[in-house]
Amino acid sequence: MPVAAVYPATPLMWVALGTALATMLAWLLRRPPAQAQWPRIGFGIALLLFCLALLVALATVLGGDATPMNLQLHRGENPGRPLASGPRAGLYVVALLASALGAWRLLRGRR
């Protein structure tokens, strides 16, 4: 079964990545002046979509342990046990706060 069918945050991650890549490609092709607002807006929207995907992922982690994002402590012959929901949720919250702060800084107007 595809991961996107099981994990609802995957399509949002792809949309956020596509938005960021499209903004970066447009920025590389057009080289806007320093006063242009659209690159900041494009990357800010991509970060907001990433925040939304992280919220969905956090809800999935807190809703149960049936998530494909089982983080392993190490790889090899004897992989470690998957992280419990508590540390995994903490990692999602830290990533969510960092991306929300980045989106806020990008989308707020310069004064």
Coordinates of C-alpha atoms in Angstrom, one line a residue:
M1 CA 0.0 0.0 0.0
P2 CA 1.4 3.4 -0.9
V3 CA 2.6 5.6 2.0
A4 CA 0.3 8.5 0.9
A5 CA -2.7 6.3 1.4
V6 CA -1.7 5.5 4.9
Y7 CA -0.1 8.7 6.0
P8 CA -2.3 11.8 5.5
A9 CA 0.6 14.4 5.8
T10 CA 2.5 13.1 2.8
P11 CA 0.6 15.0 0.1
L12 CA 0.9 18.2 2.1
M13 CA 4.7 17.7 2.4
W14 CA 4.8 17.3 -1.4
V15 CA 2.8 20.5 -2.0
A16 CA 5.0 22.4 0.4
L17 CA 8.1 21.1 -1.4
G18 CA 6.7 21.9 -4.8
T19 CA 5.8 25.4 -3.7
A20 CA 9.3 26.0 -2.3
L21 CA 10.9 24.6 -5.5
A22 CA 8.7 26.7 -7.8
T23 CA 9.6 29.8 -5.8
M24 CA 13.3 29.0 -5.9
L25 CA 13.2 28.3 -9.7
A26 CA 11.3 31.5 -10.3
W27 CA 13.8 33.4 -8.2
L28 CA 16.8 31.9 -10.0
L29 CA 15.3 32.7 -13.4
R30 CA 14.1 36.2 -12.7
R31 CA 16.6 37.5 -10.1
P32 CA 14.2 40.0 -8.4
P33 CA 15.4 43.2 -6.9
A34 CA 16.0 43.4 -3.2
Q35 CA 12.6 45.1 -2.7
A36 CA 10.6 42.4 -4.3
Q37 CA 8.2 40.7 -1.8
W38 CA 7.2 37.6 -3.8
P39 CA 10.1 35.3 -2.9
R40 CA 9.5 35.9 0.8
I41 CA 5.8 35.3 0.3
G42 CA 6.4 32.1 -1.7
F43 CA 8.8 30.6 0.8
G44 CA 6.5 31.8 3.7
I45 CA 3.5 30.0 2.2
A46 CA 5.7 26.9 1.7
L47 CA 6.6 27.0 5.4
L48 CA 3.0 27.4 6.3
L49 CA 2.1 24.3 4.3
F50 CA 4.9 22.5 6.0
C51 CA 3.5 23.6 9.4
L52 CA 0.1 22.2 8.4
A53 CA 1.7 18.9 7.4
L54 CA 3.5 18.8 10.7
L55 CA 0.2 19.4 12.5
V56 CA -1.4 16.5 10.7
A57 CA 1.7 14.3 11.4
L58 CA 1.5 15.3 15.1
A59 CA -2.2 14.4 15.2
T60 CA -1.4 11.1 13.6
V61 CA 1.4 10.3 16.1
L62 CA -0.8 11.3 19.1
G63 CA -3.8 9.4 17.7
G64 CA -2.0 6.1 17.8
D65 CA 1.2 4.2 17.1
A66 CA 0.2 3.1 13.6
T67 CA 2.4 5.6 11.7
P68 CA 4.9 4.8 9.0
M69 CA 7.3 7.3 10.6
N70 CA 8.8 4.9 13.1
L71 CA 12.1 6.6 13.9
Q72 CA 14.8 4.1 14.6
L73 CA 17.5 4.8 17.1
H74 CA 20.2 3.3 14.8
R75 CA 20.4 1.1 11.7
G76 CA 22.3 -2.1 11.1
E77 CA 21.9 -5.7 11.9
N78 CA 20.2 -5.1 15.2
P79 CA 18.2 -1.9 14.8
G80 CA 17.0 -0.2 17.9
R81 CA 13.5 0.0 19.1
P82 CA 11.2 2.7 17.5
L83 CA 10.9 5.9 19.5
A84 CA 7.9 6.1 21.7
S85 CA 5.1 8.6 20.9
G86 CA 6.3 11.1 23.5
P87 CA 9.8 11.8 22.1
R88 CA 8.4 11.6 18.6
A89 CA 5.7 14.2 19.4
G90 CA 8.3 16.4 21.0
L91 CA 10.4 16.3 17.8
Y92 CA 7.3 17.3 15.8
V93 CA 6.5 20.1 18.2
V94 CA 10.1 21.5 17.9
A95 CA 10.0 21.3 14.1
L96 CA 6.6 22.9 14.1
L97 CA 7.7 25.8 16.3
A98 CA 10.8 26.4 14.2
S99 CA 8.9 26.4 10.9
A100 CA 6.1 28.5 12.3
L101 CA 8.7 31.1 13.5
G102 CA 10.4 31.0 10.1
A103 CA 7.0 31.5 8.3
W104 CA 6.1 34.4 10.6
R105 CA 9.4 36.1 10.0
L106 CA 9.1 35.7 6.2
L107 CA 5.4 36.8 5.9
R108 CA 5.4 39.7 8.3
G109 CA 5.9 43.0 6.5
R110 CA 9.1 45.0 6.7
R111 CA 8.6 48.1 8.6

